[in-house]
Amino acid sequence: MTGSPPSSSEVVAWRTHLSTDRDAGGLGLAPATVNTHLASLSGFTTWVCTHDPAALPHGNPCAKVGDLPLPPLEPRALTPGQVRTLKNVLDRLPRFHQHKGRRRSAGGELHAHARPLRDRAIVHTLLGAGLRREELVNLDLDQITPNTPEALRAAKKAKISGVRGKGSTAGDTLLTGTPCTVMSPAGGPANRPPAGQKITMATTGGVSAGWANPAGKMSSASVGSR
């Protein structure tokens, strides 16, 4: 290392330069980006202090330099137009799961692991009730009142009881309008798991998919990745 070793005040000045607006002569980087740069420098100076302490006689210059505070997270929501587009895509889900071959596509045959009705019910439930993905995965169809296909088709709203949230909390929520309609085929006889198995939102539509666990239930990570 050549030249004088950096001091803590110089590291603070460098951090300030990274975060200062471009109009004021800085780089105008976001606080998270500045903290990433600072972490890289801190990692390097820590390595130097370990392998060549004489190069930094005054110690690690980053030791007492803290990260910039991050701005509060802003809630993000779909616009009404985006919601309409998403619902339009859900209405076409069966076509997306059809076989592409000429012999099978003519009859509208779906892939073996395709569950368009279940997927449609999951997204509409997320939109209509505002559940977290883990809350939805743990949802039992017996918690929904009414929970039969015929009653759901006729109902204007449905109640979900005992939704298990964060911190072992539980509460009730309501489904209104479209979610009641789309959930009725998802829980129909053709989409129910084998007898004796717990019926959940994650299992309605079949249990043969390779991304399900041995119990036939989808994990919360699977909901976010599909």
mmCIF file of C-alpha atoms in Angstrom:
data_model
loop_
_atom_site.group_PDB
_atom_site.id
_atom_site.type_symbol
_atom_site.label_atom_id
_atom_site.label_comp_id
_atom_site.label_asym_id
_atom_site.label_seq_id
_atom_site.Cartn_x
_atom_site.Cartn_y
_atom_site.Cartn_z
ATOM 1 C CA MET A 1 0.000 0.000 0.000
ATOM 2 C CA THR A 2 1.473 3.392 -1.018
ATOM 3 C CA GLY A 3 0.689 6.838 0.395
ATOM 4 C CA SER A 4 -0.771 7.634 3.789
ATOM 5 C CA PRO A 5 -3.378 5.193 5.114
ATOM 6 C CA PRO A 6 -6.977 6.453 5.071
ATOM 7 C CA SER A 7 -8.548 7.772 8.234
ATOM 8 C CA SER A 8 -12.072 7.395 9.524
ATOM 9 C CA SER A 9 -12.877 11.001 8.599
ATOM 10 C CA GLU A 10 -11.803 10.324 5.012
ATOM 11 C CA VAL A 11 -14.050 7.281 4.845
ATOM 12 C CA VAL A 12 -16.953 9.389 6.132
ATOM 13 C CA ALA A 13 -16.196 12.039 3.490
ATOM 14 C CA TRP A 14 -16.150 9.348 0.793
ATOM 15 C CA ARG A 15 -19.477 8.001 2.018
ATOM 16 C CA THR A 16 -20.925 11.519 1.917
ATOM 17 C CA HIS A 17 -19.659 12.020 -1.628
ATOM 18 C CA LEU A 18 -21.353 8.809 -2.757
ATOM 19 C CA SER A 19 -24.724 9.840 -1.333
ATOM 20 C CA THR A 20 -24.685 13.545 -2.227
ATOM 21 C CA ASP A 21 -26.879 14.582 -5.168
ATOM 22 C CA ARG A 22 -25.198 14.994 -8.534
ATOM 23 C CA ASP A 23 -26.223 18.644 -8.652
ATOM 24 C CA ALA A 24 -24.120 19.206 -5.536
ATOM 25 C CA GLY A 25 -21.071 17.418 -6.932
ATOM 26 C CA GLY A 26 -21.721 13.941 -5.553
ATOM 27 C CA LEU A 27 -22.626 10.651 -7.203
ATOM 28 C CA GLY A 28 -26.226 10.567 -6.006
ATOM 29 C CA LEU A 29 -26.250 6.876 -5.099
ATOM 30 C CA ALA A 30 -29.080 5.335 -3.114
ATOM 31 C CA PRO A 31 -28.412 4.633 0.591
ATOM 32 C CA ALA A 32 -28.511 0.862 0.027
ATOM 33 C CA THR A 33 -25.910 1.181 -2.756
ATOM 34 C CA VAL A 34 -23.701 3.374 -0.583
ATOM 35 C CA ASN A 35 -23.882 0.819 2.218
ATOM 36 C CA THR A 36 -22.841 -1.896 -0.234
ATOM 37 C CA HIS A 37 -19.780 0.135 -1.268
ATOM 38 C CA LEU A 38 -18.962 0.759 2.387
ATOM 39 C CA ALA A 39 -19.248 -2.948 3.184
ATOM 40 C CA SER A 40 -16.812 -3.787 0.374
ATOM 41 C CA LEU A 41 -14.283 -1.257 1.658
ATOM 42 C CA SER A 42 -14.733 -2.500 5.225
ATOM 43 C CA GLY A 43 -14.106 -6.062 4.114
ATOM 44 C CA PHE A 44 -10.891 -5.026 2.384
ATOM 45 C CA THR A 45 -9.550 -2.987 5.306
ATOM 46 C CA THR A 46 -10.400 -5.804 7.705
ATOM 47 C CA TRP A 47 -8.392 -8.208 5.548
ATOM 48 C CA VAL A 48 -5.454 -5.768 5.488
ATOM 49 C CA CYS A 49 -5.536 -5.377 9.283
ATOM 50 C CA THR A 50 -5.425 -9.144 9.644
ATOM 51 C CA HIS A 51 -2.627 -9.877 7.164
ATOM 52 C CA ASP A 52 -0.543 -6.686 7.344
ATOM 53 C CA PRO A 53 -1.345 -4.647 10.477
ATOM 54 C CA ALA A 54 1.551 -2.263 9.791
ATOM 55 C CA ALA A 55 -0.176 -1.008 6.633
ATOM 56 C CA LEU A 56 -2.926 0.532 8.777
ATOM 57 C CA PRO A 57 -1.126 1.690 11.931
ATOM 58 C CA HIS A 58 -4.192 3.528 13.242
ATOM 59 C CA GLY A 59 -6.425 0.504 12.888
ATOM 60 C CA ASN A 60 -9.358 -0.182 10.623
ATOM 61 C CA PRO A 61 -10.664 3.186 9.312
ATOM 62 C CA CYS A 62 -14.102 1.682 8.706
ATOM 63 C CA ALA A 63 -14.496 0.313 12.206
ATOM 64 C CA LYS A 64 -16.497 3.284 13.529
ATOM 65 C CA VAL A 65 -18.176 4.334 10.283
ATOM 66 C CA GLY A 66 -21.822 3.279 10.290
ATOM 67 C CA ASP A 67 -24.188 2.581 7.429
ATOM 68 C CA LEU A 68 -26.570 5.184 6.103
ATOM 69 C CA PRO A 69 -30.142 4.804 7.375
ATOM 70 C CA LEU A 70 -32.451 3.309 4.791
ATOM 71 C CA PRO A 71 -35.692 5.103 3.886
ATOM 72 C CA PRO A 72 -38.934 3.537 5.108
ATOM 73 C CA LEU A 73 -40.416 0.928 2.822
ATOM 74 C CA GLU A 74 -43.236 2.228 0.684
ATOM 75 C CA PRO A 75 -46.240 -0.048 0.190
ATOM 76 C CA ARG A 76 -46.565 -1.259 -3.370
ATOM 77 C CA ALA A 77 -49.865 -2.274 -4.872
ATOM 78 C CA LEU A 78 -51.180 -3.193 -8.297
ATOM 79 C CA THR A 79 -53.009 -0.476 -10.164
ATOM 80 C CA PRO A 80 -56.623 -1.152 -11.215
ATOM 81 C CA GLY A 81 -55.406 -1.674 -14.772
ATOM 82 C CA GLN A 82 -52.821 -4.215 -13.646
ATOM 83 C CA VAL A 83 -55.458 -6.072 -11.628
ATOM 84 C CA ARG A 84 -57.727 -6.288 -14.684
ATOM 85 C CA THR A 85 -54.838 -7.581 -16.801
ATOM 86 C CA LEU A 86 -53.974 -10.200 -14.186
ATOM 87 C CA LYS A 87 -57.580 -11.391 -14.001
ATOM 88 C CA ASN A 88 -57.737 -11.619 -17.796
ATOM 89 C CA VAL A 89 -54.637 -13.825 -17.770
ATOM 90 C CA LEU A 90 -56.197 -16.037 -15.095
ATOM 91 C CA ASP A 91 -59.226 -16.597 -17.324
ATOM 92 C CA ARG A 92 -56.883 -17.982 -20.014
ATOM 93 C CA LEU A 93 -54.829 -20.246 -17.734
ATOM 94 C CA PRO A 94 -56.226 -23.557 -19.081
ATOM 95 C CA ARG A 95 -55.050 -22.673 -22.587
ATOM 96 C CA PHE A 96 -51.528 -21.989 -21.326
ATOM 97 C CA HIS A 97 -51.371 -25.508 -19.828
ATOM 98 C CA GLN A 98 -52.533 -27.331 -22.932
ATOM 99 C CA HIS A 99 -50.241 -29.700 -24.808
ATOM 100 C CA LYS A 100 -48.573 -28.176 -27.847
ATOM 101 C CA GLY A 101 -48.538 -31.318 -29.945
ATOM 102 C CA ARG A 102 -51.018 -31.542 -32.803
ATOM 103 C CA ARG A 103 -52.526 -34.823 -31.572
ATOM 104 C CA ARG A 104 -53.182 -33.700 -27.988
ATOM 105 C CA SER A 105 -53.822 -29.993 -28.496
ATOM 106 C CA ALA A 106 -56.839 -30.702 -30.725
ATOM 107 C CA GLY A 107 -58.751 -32.123 -27.752
ATOM 108 C CA GLY A 108 -57.636 -29.422 -25.308
ATOM 109 C CA GLU A 109 -55.747 -31.944 -23.174
ATOM 110 C CA LEU A 110 -53.818 -30.374 -20.279
ATOM 111 C CA HIS A 111 -50.395 -31.295 -18.939
ATOM 112 C CA ALA A 112 -50.431 -33.872 -16.147
ATOM 113 C CA HIS A 113 -49.378 -31.374 -13.477
ATOM 114 C CA ALA A 114 -51.565 -28.493 -14.701
ATOM 115 C CA ARG A 115 -53.936 -27.106 -12.061
ATOM 116 C CA PRO A 116 -55.428 -23.973 -13.683
ATOM 117 C CA LEU A 117 -58.541 -23.897 -11.486
ATOM 118 C CA ARG A 118 -56.480 -24.110 -8.323
ATOM 119 C CA ASP A 119 -54.013 -21.472 -9.515
ATOM 120 C CA ARG A 120 -56.888 -19.168 -10.450
ATOM 121 C CA ALA A 121 -58.472 -19.620 -7.023
ATOM 122 C CA ILE A 122 -55.160 -18.927 -5.271
ATOM 123 C CA VAL A 123 -54.556 -15.614 -7.059
ATOM 124 C CA HIS A 124 -58.154 -14.435 -6.668
ATOM 125 C CA THR A 125 -57.997 -15.275 -2.957
ATOM 126 C CA LEU A 126 -54.792 -13.267 -2.601
ATOM 127 C CA LEU A 127 -56.408 -10.337 -4.397
ATOM 128 C CA GLY A 128 -59.713 -10.572 -2.569
ATOM 129 C CA ALA A 129 -58.534 -11.242 0.993
ATOM 130 C CA GLY A 130 -55.017 -9.783 1.061
ATOM 131 C CA LEU A 131 -53.522 -12.909 2.609
ATOM 132 C CA ARG A 132 -49.797 -13.538 2.834
ATOM 133 C CA ARG A 133 -48.599 -16.532 0.833
ATOM 134 C CA GLU A 134 -47.912 -18.631 3.939
ATOM 135 C CA GLU A 135 -51.350 -17.788 5.328
ATOM 136 C CA LEU A 136 -52.884 -18.987 2.074
ATOM 137 C CA VAL A 137 -50.811 -22.192 1.953
ATOM 138 C CA ASN A 138 -51.913 -23.073 5.490
ATOM 139 C CA LEU A 139 -55.550 -22.318 4.717
ATOM 140 C CA ASP A 140 -57.911 -25.273 5.124
ATOM 141 C CA LEU A 141 -61.036 -25.229 2.975
ATOM 142 C CA ASP A 142 -63.013 -26.178 6.092
ATOM 143 C CA GLN A 143 -62.180 -22.695 7.418
ATOM 144 C CA ILE A 144 -64.287 -21.136 4.637
ATOM 145 C CA THR A 145 -67.988 -20.555 5.244
ATOM 146 C CA PRO A 146 -69.699 -21.576 3.019
ATOM 147 C CA ASN A 147 -67.263 -24.114 1.573
ATOM 148 C CA THR A 148 -69.287 -26.166 -0.921
ATOM 149 C CA PRO A 149 -69.090 -25.343 -4.655
ATOM 150 C CA GLU A 150 -72.826 -24.733 -4.937
ATOM 151 C CA ALA A 151 -73.003 -22.418 -1.924
ATOM 152 C CA LEU A 152 -69.914 -20.476 -3.010
ATOM 153 C CA ARG A 153 -71.364 -19.876 -6.463
ATOM 154 C CA ALA A 154 -74.526 -18.418 -4.914
ATOM 155 C CA ALA A 155 -72.841 -16.437 -2.126
ATOM 156 C CA LYS A 156 -71.817 -12.810 -2.514
ATOM 157 C CA LYS A 157 -69.256 -13.143 0.266
ATOM 158 C CA ALA A 158 -67.579 -15.878 2.277
ATOM 159 C CA LYS A 159 -65.882 -15.860 5.667
ATOM 160 C CA ILE A 160 -62.434 -17.314 6.320
ATOM 161 C CA SER A 161 -62.058 -18.145 9.996
ATOM 162 C CA GLY A 162 -58.884 -18.639 12.013
ATOM 163 C CA VAL A 163 -56.342 -17.387 9.463
ATOM 164 C CA ARG A 164 -52.952 -18.114 11.054
ATOM 165 C CA GLY A 165 -50.692 -15.081 10.686
ATOM 166 C CA LYS A 166 -47.330 -13.994 12.021
ATOM 167 C CA GLY A 167 -46.494 -14.469 15.665
ATOM 168 C CA SER A 168 -49.013 -17.295 16.196
ATOM 169 C CA THR A 169 -51.868 -14.846 15.699
ATOM 170 C CA ALA A 170 -55.214 -15.820 14.209
ATOM 171 C CA GLY A 171 -58.022 -13.786 12.738
ATOM 172 C CA ASP A 172 -60.975 -13.781 10.383
ATOM 173 C CA THR A 173 -61.262 -12.238 6.937
ATOM 174 C CA LEU A 174 -63.867 -11.984 4.200
ATOM 175 C CA LEU A 175 -63.973 -12.978 0.551
ATOM 176 C CA THR A 176 -66.352 -11.018 -1.630
ATOM 177 C CA GLY A 177 -67.519 -11.151 -5.233
ATOM 178 C CA THR A 178 -65.309 -12.887 -7.779
ATOM 179 C CA PRO A 179 -63.148 -14.903 -5.316
ATOM 180 C CA CYS A 180 -66.265 -16.744 -4.119
ATOM 181 C CA THR A 181 -67.089 -17.733 -7.681
ATOM 182 C CA VAL A 182 -63.616 -18.890 -8.707
ATOM 183 C CA MET A 183 -63.064 -20.893 -5.519
ATOM 184 C CA SER A 184 -66.139 -23.026 -6.118
ATOM 185 C CA PRO A 185 -64.633 -25.158 -8.951
ATOM 186 C CA ALA A 186 -61.263 -25.301 -7.156
ATOM 187 C CA GLY A 187 -62.880 -27.216 -4.349
ATOM 188 C CA GLY A 188 -65.012 -29.399 -6.579
ATOM 189 C CA PRO A 189 -64.944 -33.209 -6.539
ATOM 190 C CA ALA A 190 -62.627 -33.442 -9.551
ATOM 191 C CA ASN A 191 -60.015 -31.302 -7.819
ATOM 192 C CA ARG A 192 -60.088 -32.714 -4.297
ATOM 193 C CA PRO A 193 -57.176 -34.706 -2.765
ATOM 194 C CA PRO A 194 -57.591 -38.371 -1.869
ATOM 195 C CA ALA A 195 -59.942 -39.300 0.952
ATOM 196 C CA GLY A 196 -58.485 -38.799 4.417
ATOM 197 C CA GLN A 197 -56.058 -36.069 3.374
ATOM 198 C CA LYS A 198 -56.399 -32.565 4.740
ATOM 199 C CA ILE A 199 -57.910 -30.308 2.094
ATOM 200 C CA THR A 200 -56.006 -27.037 1.744
ATOM 201 C CA MET A 201 -55.705 -24.321 -0.845
ATOM 202 C CA ALA A 202 -52.309 -25.762 -1.713
ATOM 203 C CA THR A 203 -53.651 -29.244 -2.379
ATOM 204 C CA THR A 204 -56.888 -28.476 -4.212
ATOM 205 C CA GLY A 205 -56.329 -29.509 -7.758
ATOM 206 C CA GLY A 206 -54.179 -32.577 -7.134
ATOM 207 C CA VAL A 207 -51.169 -33.833 -5.213
ATOM 208 C CA SER A 208 -49.045 -35.401 -7.940
ATOM 209 C CA ALA A 209 -46.939 -32.328 -8.755
ATOM 210 C CA GLY A 210 -43.223 -32.773 -8.277
ATOM 211 C CA TRP A 211 -42.828 -29.508 -6.354
ATOM 212 C CA ALA A 212 -45.181 -30.639 -3.573
ATOM 213 C CA ASN A 213 -43.838 -32.223 -0.396
ATOM 214 C CA PRO A 214 -44.538 -35.898 0.460
ATOM 215 C CA ALA A 215 -47.745 -34.893 2.272
ATOM 216 C CA GLY A 216 -49.027 -33.474 -1.006
ATOM 217 C CA LYS A 217 -48.938 -29.869 0.206
ATOM 218 C CA MET A 218 -47.252 -26.978 -1.535
ATOM 219 C CA SER A 219 -44.682 -24.985 0.442
ATOM 220 C CA SER A 220 -44.978 -21.215 0.839
ATOM 221 C CA ALA A 221 -41.845 -20.784 -1.282
ATOM 222 C CA SER A 222 -43.497 -22.700 -4.116
ATOM 223 C CA VAL A 223 -46.408 -20.260 -4.180
ATOM 224 C CA GLY A 224 -43.998 -17.367 -4.609
ATOM 225 C CA SER A 225 -42.009 -19.048 -7.358
ATOM 226 C CA ARG A 226 -44.776 -20.274 -9.618
#
